[in-house]
PDB file of C-alpha atoms in Angstrom:
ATOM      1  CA  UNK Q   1     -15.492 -90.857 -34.154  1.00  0.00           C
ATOM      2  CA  UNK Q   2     -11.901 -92.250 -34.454  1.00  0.00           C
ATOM      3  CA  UNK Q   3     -13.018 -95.239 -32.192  1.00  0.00           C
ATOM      4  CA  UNK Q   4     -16.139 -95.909 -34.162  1.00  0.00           C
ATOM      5  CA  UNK Q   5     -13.673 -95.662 -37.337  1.00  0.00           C
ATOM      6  CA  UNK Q   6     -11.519 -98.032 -35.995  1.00  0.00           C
ATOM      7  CA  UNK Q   7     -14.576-100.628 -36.283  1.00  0.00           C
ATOM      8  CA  UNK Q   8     -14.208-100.845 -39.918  1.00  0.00           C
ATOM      9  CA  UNK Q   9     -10.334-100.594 -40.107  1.00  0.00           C
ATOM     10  CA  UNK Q  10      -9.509-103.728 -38.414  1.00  0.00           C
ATOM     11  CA  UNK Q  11     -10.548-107.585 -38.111  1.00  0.00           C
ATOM     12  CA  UNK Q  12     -13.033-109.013 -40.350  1.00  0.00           C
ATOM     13  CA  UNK Q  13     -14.785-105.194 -41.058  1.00  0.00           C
ATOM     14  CA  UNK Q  14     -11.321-104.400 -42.336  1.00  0.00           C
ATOM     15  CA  UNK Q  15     -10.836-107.437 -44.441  1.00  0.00           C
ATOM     16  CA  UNK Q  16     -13.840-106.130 -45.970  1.00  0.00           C
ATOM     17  CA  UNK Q  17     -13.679-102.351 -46.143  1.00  0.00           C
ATOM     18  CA  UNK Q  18     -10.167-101.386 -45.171  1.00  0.00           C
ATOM     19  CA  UNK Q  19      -8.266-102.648 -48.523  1.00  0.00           C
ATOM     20  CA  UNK Q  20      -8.537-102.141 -52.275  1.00  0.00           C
ATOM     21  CA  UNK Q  21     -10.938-102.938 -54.524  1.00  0.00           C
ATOM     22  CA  UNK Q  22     -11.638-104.054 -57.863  1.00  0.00           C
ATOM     23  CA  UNK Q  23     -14.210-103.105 -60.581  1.00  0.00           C
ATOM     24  CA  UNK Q  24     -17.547-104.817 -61.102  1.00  0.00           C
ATOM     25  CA  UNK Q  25     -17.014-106.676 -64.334  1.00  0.00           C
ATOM     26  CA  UNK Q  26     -19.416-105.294 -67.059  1.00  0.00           C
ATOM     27  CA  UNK Q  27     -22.273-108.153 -66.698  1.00  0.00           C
ATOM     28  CA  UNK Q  28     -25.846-108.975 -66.941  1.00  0.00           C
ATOM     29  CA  UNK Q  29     -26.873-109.698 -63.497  1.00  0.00           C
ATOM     30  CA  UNK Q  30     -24.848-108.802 -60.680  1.00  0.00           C
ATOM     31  CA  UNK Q  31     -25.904-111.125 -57.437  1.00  0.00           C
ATOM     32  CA  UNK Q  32     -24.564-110.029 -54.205  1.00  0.00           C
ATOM     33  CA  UNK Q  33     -25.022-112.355 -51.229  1.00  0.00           C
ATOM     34  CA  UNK Q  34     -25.076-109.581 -48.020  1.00  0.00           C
ATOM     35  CA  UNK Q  35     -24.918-113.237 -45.958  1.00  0.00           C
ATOM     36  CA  UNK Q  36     -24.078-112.583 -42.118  1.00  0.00           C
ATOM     37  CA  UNK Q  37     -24.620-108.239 -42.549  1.00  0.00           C
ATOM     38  CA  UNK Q  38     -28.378-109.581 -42.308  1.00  0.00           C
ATOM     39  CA  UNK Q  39     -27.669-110.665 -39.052  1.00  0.00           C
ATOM     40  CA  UNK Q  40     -28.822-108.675 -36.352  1.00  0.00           C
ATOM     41  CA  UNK Q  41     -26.229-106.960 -34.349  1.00  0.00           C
ATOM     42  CA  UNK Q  42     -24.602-105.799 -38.098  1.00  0.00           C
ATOM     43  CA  UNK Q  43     -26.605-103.226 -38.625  1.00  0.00           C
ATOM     44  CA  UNK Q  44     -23.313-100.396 -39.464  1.00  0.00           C
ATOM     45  CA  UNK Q  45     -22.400-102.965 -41.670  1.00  0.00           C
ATOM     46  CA  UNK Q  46     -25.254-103.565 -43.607  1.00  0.00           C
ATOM     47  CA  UNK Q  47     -25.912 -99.777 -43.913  1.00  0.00           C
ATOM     48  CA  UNK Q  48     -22.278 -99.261 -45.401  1.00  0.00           C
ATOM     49  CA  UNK Q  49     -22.341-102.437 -47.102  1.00  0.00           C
ATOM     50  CA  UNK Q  50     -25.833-101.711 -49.089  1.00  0.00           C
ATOM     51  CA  UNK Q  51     -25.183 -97.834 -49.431  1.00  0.00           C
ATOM     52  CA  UNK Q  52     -21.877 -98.557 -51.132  1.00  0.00           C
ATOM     53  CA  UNK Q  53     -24.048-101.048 -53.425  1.00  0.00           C
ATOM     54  CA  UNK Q  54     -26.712 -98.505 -54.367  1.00  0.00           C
ATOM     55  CA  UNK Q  55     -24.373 -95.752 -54.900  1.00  0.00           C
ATOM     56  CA  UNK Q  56     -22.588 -98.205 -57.715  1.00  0.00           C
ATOM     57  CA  UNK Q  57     -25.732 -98.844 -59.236  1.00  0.00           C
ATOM     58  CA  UNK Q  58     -26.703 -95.273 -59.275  1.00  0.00           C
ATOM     59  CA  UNK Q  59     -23.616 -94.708 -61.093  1.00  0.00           C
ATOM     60  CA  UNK Q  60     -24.535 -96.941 -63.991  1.00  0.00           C
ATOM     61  CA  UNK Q  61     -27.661 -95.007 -64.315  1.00  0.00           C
ATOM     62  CA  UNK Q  62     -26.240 -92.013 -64.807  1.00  0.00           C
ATOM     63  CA  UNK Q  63     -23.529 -93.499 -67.245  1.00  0.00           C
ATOM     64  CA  UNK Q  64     -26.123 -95.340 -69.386  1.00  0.00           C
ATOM     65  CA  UNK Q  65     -29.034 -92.767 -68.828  1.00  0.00           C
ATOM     66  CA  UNK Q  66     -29.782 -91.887 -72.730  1.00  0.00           C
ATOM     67  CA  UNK Q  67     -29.510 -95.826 -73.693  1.00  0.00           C
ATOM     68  CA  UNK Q  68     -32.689 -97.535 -74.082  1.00  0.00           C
ATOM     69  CA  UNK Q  69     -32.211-100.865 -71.486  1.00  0.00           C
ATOM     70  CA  UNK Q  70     -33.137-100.238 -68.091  1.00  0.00           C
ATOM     71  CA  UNK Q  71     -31.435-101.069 -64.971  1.00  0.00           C
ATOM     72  CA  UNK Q  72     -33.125-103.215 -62.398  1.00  0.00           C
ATOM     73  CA  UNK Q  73     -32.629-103.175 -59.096  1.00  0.00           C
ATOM     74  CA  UNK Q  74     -34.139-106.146 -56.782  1.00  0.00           C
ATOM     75  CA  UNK Q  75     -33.349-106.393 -53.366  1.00  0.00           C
ATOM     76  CA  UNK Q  76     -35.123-109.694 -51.892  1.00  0.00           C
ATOM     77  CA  UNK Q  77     -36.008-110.133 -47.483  1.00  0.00           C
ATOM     78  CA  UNK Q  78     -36.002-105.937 -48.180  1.00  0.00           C
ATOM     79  CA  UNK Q  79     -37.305-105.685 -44.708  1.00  0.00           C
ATOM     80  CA  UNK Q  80     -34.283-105.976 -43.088  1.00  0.00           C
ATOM     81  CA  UNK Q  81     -32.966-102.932 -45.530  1.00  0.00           C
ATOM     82  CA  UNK Q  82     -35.959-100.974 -44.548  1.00  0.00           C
ATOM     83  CA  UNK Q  83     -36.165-101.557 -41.049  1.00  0.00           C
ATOM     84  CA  UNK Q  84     -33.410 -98.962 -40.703  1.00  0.00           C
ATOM     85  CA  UNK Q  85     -34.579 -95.488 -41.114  1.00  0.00           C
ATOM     86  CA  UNK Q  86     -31.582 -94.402 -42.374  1.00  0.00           C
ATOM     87  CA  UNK Q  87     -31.515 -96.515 -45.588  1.00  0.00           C
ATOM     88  CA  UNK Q  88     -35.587 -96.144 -45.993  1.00  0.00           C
ATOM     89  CA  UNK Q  89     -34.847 -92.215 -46.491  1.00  0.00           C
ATOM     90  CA  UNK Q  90     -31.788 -93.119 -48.778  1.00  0.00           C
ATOM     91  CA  UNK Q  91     -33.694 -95.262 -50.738  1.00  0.00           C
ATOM     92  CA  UNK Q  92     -36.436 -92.776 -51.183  1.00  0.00           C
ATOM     93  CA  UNK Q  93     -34.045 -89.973 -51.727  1.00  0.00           C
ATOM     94  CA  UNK Q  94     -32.938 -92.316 -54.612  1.00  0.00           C
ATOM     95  CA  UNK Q  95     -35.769 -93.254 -56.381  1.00  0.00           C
ATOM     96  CA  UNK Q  96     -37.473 -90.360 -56.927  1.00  0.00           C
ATOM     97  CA  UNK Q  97     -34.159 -89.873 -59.012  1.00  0.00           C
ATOM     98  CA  UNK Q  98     -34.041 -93.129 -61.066  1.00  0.00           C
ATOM     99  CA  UNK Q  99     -36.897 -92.720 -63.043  1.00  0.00           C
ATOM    100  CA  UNK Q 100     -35.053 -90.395 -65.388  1.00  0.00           C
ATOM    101  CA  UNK Q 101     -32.291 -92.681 -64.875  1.00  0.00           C
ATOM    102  CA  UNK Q 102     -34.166 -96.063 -65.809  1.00  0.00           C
ATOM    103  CA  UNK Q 103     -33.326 -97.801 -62.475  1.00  0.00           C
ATOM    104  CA  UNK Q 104     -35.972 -99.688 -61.589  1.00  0.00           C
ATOM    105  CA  UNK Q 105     -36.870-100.953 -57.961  1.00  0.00           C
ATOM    106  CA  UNK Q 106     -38.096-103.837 -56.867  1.00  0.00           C
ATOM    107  CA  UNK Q 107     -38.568-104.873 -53.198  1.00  0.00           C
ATOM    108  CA  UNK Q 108     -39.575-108.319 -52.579  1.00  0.00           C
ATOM    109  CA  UNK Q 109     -40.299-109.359 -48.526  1.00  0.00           C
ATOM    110  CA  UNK Q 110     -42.471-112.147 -46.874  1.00  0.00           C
ATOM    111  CA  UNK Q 111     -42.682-109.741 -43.417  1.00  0.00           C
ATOM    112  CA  UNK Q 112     -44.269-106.627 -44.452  1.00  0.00           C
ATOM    113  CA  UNK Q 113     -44.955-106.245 -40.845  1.00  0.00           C
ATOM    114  CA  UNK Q 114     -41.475-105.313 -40.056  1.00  0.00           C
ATOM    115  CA  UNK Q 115     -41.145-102.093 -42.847  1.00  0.00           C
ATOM    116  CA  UNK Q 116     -41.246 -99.578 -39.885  1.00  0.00           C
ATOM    117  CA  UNK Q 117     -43.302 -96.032 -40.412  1.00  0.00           C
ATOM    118  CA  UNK Q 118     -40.383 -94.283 -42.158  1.00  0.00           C
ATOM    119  CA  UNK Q 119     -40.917 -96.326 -45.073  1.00  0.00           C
ATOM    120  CA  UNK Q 120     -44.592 -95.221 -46.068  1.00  0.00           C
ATOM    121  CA  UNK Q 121     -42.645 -93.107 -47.944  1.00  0.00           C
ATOM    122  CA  UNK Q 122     -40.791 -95.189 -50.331  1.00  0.00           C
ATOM    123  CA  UNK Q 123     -43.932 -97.438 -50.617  1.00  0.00           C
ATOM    124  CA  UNK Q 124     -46.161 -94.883 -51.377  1.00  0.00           C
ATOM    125  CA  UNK Q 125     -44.019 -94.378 -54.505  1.00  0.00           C
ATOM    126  CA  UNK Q 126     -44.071 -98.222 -55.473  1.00  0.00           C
ATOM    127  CA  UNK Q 127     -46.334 -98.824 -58.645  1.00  0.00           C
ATOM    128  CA  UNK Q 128     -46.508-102.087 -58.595  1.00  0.00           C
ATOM    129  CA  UNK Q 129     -47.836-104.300 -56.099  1.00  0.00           C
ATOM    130  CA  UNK Q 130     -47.926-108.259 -56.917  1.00  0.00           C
ATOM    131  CA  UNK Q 131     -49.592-109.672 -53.678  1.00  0.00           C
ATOM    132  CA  UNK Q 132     -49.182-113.266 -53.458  1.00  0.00           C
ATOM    133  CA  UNK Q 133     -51.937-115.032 -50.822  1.00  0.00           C
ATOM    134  CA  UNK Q 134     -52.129-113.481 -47.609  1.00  0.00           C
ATOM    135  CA  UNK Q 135     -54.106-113.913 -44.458  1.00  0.00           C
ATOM    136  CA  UNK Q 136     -56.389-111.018 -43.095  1.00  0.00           C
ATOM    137  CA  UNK Q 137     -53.672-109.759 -41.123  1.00  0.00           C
ATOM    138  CA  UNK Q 138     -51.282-108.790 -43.822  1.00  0.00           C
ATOM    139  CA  UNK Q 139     -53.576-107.789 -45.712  1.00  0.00           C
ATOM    140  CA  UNK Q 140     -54.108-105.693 -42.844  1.00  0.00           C
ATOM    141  CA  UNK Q 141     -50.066-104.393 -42.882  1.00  0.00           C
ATOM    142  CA  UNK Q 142     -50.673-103.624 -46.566  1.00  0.00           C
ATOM    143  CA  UNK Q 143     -52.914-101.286 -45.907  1.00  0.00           C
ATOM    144  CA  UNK Q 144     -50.303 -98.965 -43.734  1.00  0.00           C
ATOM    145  CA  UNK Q 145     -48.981 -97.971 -46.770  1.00  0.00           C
ATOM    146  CA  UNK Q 146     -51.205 -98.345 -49.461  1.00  0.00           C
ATOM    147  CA  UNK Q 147     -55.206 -97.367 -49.271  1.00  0.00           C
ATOM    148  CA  UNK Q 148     -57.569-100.609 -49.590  1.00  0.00           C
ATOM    149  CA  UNK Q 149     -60.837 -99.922 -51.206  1.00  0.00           C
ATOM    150  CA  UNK Q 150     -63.315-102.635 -50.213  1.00  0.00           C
ATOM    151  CA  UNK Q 151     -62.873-104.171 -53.372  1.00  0.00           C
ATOM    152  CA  UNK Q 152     -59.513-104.441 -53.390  1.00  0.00           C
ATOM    153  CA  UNK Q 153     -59.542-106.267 -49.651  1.00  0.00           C
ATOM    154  CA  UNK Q 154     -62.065-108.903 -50.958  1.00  0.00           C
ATOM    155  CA  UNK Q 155     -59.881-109.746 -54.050  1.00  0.00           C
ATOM    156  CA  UNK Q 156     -56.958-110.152 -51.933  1.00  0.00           C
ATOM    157  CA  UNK Q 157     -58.514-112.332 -49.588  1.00  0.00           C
ATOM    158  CA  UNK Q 158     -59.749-114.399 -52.609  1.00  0.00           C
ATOM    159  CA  UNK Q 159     -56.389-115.587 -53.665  1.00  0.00           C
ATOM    160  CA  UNK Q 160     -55.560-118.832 -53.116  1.00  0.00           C
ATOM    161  CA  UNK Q 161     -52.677-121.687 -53.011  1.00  0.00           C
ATOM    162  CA  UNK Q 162     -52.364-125.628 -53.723  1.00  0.00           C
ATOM    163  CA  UNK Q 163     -48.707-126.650 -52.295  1.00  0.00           C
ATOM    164  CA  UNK Q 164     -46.708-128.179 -54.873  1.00  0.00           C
ATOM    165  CA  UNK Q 165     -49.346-126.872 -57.283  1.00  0.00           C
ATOM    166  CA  UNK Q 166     -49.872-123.467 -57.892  1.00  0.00           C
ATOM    167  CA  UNK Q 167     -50.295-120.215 -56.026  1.00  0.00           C
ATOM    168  CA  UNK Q 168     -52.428-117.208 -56.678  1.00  0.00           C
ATOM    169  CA  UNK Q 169     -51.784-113.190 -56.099  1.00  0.00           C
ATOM    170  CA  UNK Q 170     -52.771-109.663 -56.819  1.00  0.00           C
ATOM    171  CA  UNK Q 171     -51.544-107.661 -59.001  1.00  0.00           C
ATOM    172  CA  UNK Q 172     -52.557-103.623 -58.031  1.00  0.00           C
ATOM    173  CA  UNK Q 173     -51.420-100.738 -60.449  1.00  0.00           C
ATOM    174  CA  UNK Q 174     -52.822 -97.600 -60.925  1.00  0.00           C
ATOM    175  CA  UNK Q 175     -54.199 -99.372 -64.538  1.00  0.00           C
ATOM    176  CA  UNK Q 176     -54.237-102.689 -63.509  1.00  0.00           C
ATOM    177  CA  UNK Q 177     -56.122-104.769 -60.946  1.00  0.00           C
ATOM    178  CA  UNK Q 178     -56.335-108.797 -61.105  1.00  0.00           C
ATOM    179  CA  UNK Q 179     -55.913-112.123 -59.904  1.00  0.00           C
ATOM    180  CA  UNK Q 180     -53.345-114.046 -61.250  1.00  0.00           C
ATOM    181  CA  UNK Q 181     -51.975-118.018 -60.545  1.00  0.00           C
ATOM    182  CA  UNK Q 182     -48.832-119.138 -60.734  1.00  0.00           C
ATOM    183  CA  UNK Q 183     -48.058-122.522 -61.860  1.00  0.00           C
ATOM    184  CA  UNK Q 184     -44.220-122.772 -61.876  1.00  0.00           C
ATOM    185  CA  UNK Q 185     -42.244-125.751 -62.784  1.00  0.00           C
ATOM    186  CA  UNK Q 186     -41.882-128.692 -60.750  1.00  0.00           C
ATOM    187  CA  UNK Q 187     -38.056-128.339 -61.232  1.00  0.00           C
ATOM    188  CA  UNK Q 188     -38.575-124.721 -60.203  1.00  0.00           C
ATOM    189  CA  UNK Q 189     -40.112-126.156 -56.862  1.00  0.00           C
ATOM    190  CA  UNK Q 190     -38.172-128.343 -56.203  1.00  0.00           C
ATOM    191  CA  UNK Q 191     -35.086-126.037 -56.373  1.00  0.00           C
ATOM    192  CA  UNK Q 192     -36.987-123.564 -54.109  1.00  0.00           C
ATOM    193  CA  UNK Q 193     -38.376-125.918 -51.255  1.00  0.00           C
ATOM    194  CA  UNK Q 194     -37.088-124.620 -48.238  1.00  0.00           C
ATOM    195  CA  UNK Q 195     -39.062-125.984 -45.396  1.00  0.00           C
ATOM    196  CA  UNK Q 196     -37.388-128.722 -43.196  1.00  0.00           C
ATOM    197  CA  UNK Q 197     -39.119-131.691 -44.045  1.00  0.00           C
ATOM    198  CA  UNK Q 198     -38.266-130.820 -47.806  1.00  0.00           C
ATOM    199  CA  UNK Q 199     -34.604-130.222 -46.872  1.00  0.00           C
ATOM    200  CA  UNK Q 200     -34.785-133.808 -44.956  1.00  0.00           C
ATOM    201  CA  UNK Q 201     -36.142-135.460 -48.047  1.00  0.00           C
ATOM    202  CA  UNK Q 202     -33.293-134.371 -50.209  1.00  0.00           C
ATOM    203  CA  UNK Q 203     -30.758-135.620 -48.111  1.00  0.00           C
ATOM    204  CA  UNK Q 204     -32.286-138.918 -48.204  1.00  0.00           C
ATOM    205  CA  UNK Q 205     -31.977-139.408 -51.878  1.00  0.00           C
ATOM    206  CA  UNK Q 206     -28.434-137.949 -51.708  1.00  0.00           C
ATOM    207  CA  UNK Q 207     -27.708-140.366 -49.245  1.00  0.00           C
ATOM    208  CA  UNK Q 208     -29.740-143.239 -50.999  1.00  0.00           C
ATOM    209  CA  UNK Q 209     -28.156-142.484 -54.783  1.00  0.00           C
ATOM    210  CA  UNK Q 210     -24.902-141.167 -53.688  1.00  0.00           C
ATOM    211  CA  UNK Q 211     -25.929-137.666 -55.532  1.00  0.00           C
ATOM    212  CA  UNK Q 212     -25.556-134.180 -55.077  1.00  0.00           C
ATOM    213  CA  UNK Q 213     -28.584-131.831 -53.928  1.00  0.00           C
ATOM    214  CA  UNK Q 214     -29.158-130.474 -57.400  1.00  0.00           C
ATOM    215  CA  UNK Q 215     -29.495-134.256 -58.618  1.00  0.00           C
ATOM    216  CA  UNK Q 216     -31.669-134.549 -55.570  1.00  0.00           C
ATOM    217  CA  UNK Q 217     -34.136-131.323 -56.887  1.00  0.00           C
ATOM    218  CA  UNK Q 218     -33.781-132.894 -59.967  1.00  0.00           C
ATOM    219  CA  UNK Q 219     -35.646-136.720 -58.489  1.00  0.00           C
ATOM    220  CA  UNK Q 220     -38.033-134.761 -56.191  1.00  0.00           C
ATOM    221  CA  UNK Q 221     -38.975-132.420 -59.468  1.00  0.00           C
ATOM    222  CA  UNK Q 222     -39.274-135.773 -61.532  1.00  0.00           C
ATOM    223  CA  UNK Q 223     -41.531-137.245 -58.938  1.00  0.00           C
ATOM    224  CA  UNK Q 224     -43.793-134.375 -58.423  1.00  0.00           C
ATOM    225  CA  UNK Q 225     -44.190-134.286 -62.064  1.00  0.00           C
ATOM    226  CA  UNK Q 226     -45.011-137.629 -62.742  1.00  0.00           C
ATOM    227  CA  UNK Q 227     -47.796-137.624 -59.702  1.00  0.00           C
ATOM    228  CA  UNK Q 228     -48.865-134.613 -60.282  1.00  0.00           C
TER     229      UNK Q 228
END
């Protein structure tokens, strides 16, 4: 135990853990990059690292409990948090507590494949699913956790997407079943293109205009608009 201690007490784990801390300032959103803890081979890390997070936030519930404003929580790629069985059962140990608390969940993940068994139960306590288009097979994955009625499969499969354009999804609820489209702003996709090609063709106008890569979102988002 002392040697596994030891991990976090020296190099960079003790730059991180081993030293003293300071206060989250009060604010409206909090964003915390986890950055190389999503890495494989930092799995201890990550599970200290996120724990500690939760356990913060689960203290502001319980401090601002009888005020009306919730307290959402969103944790984005949550695959990799789930994958660990350890954190699935903390996380469901913790949410059936936040209701009364007004925290508010929200796991957001493009591989649904990789949420291993132990979370059925923390998704079988999800609400709200918001489905964007899938192919047969995830639909497929979706229904590990959650029970499909025919009905449901077919509208899922309906849903479709125009790159650059729009993109359509599900919305399931225990009141609520529909198709929806999304039709964000071409500034919005701009910021958010992530593919290689897209990545390429900012650097080009950067290079071209002497710019930085926001000015460069800013030129592709102009562009799309104006074809578009």
């Amino acid at each position: 135990m002392g040697e596994a201690m030891n991990i976090f007490c020296s190099g960079f784990e003790g730059e991180l853990f081993n030293r003293e801390g300071e206060a989250w300032p009060e604010a409206d959103i909090t964003l915390v990059d986890l950055a190389m803890f999503a890495r494989e081979g930092y799995e201890a890390q990550l599970a200290i690292a996120y724990i500690s997070l939760i356990n913060h936030i689960n203290n502001f519930g319980e401090r601002d409990q009888h005020l009306a404003r919730p307290i959402v929580n969103i944790t984005d790629e949550a695959h990799i948090i789930t994958v660990n069985p350890l954190l699935a059962r903390f996380l469901t140990k913790g949410l059936k507590m936040w209701r009364k608390l007004g925290i508010w969940l929200w796991l957001a993940t493009q591989n649904l494949s990789d949420f291993p068994d132990d979370a059925k139960k923390l998704l079988n306590m999800i609400e709200w699913w918001e489905l964007l288009v899938m192919p047969p097979k995830e639909v497929e994955q979706v229904s590990r956790f959650k029970f499909l009625t025919p009905e449901q499969r077919q509208l899922l499969l309906s849903a479709t997407k125009a790159p650059g354009k729009y993109t359509e999804g599900v919305v399931l609820s225990p009141r609520v079943e529909a198709l929806f489209r999304v039709v964000s702003p071409a500034l919005w996709l701009a910021l958010g293109m992530t593919e290689k090609h897209e990545k390429a063709e900012r650097m080009r106008i950067m290079r071209e205009f002497g710019c930085s890569e926001l000015e460069a979102a800013v030129r592709v988002a102009e562009r799309c608009f104006v074809s578009g």
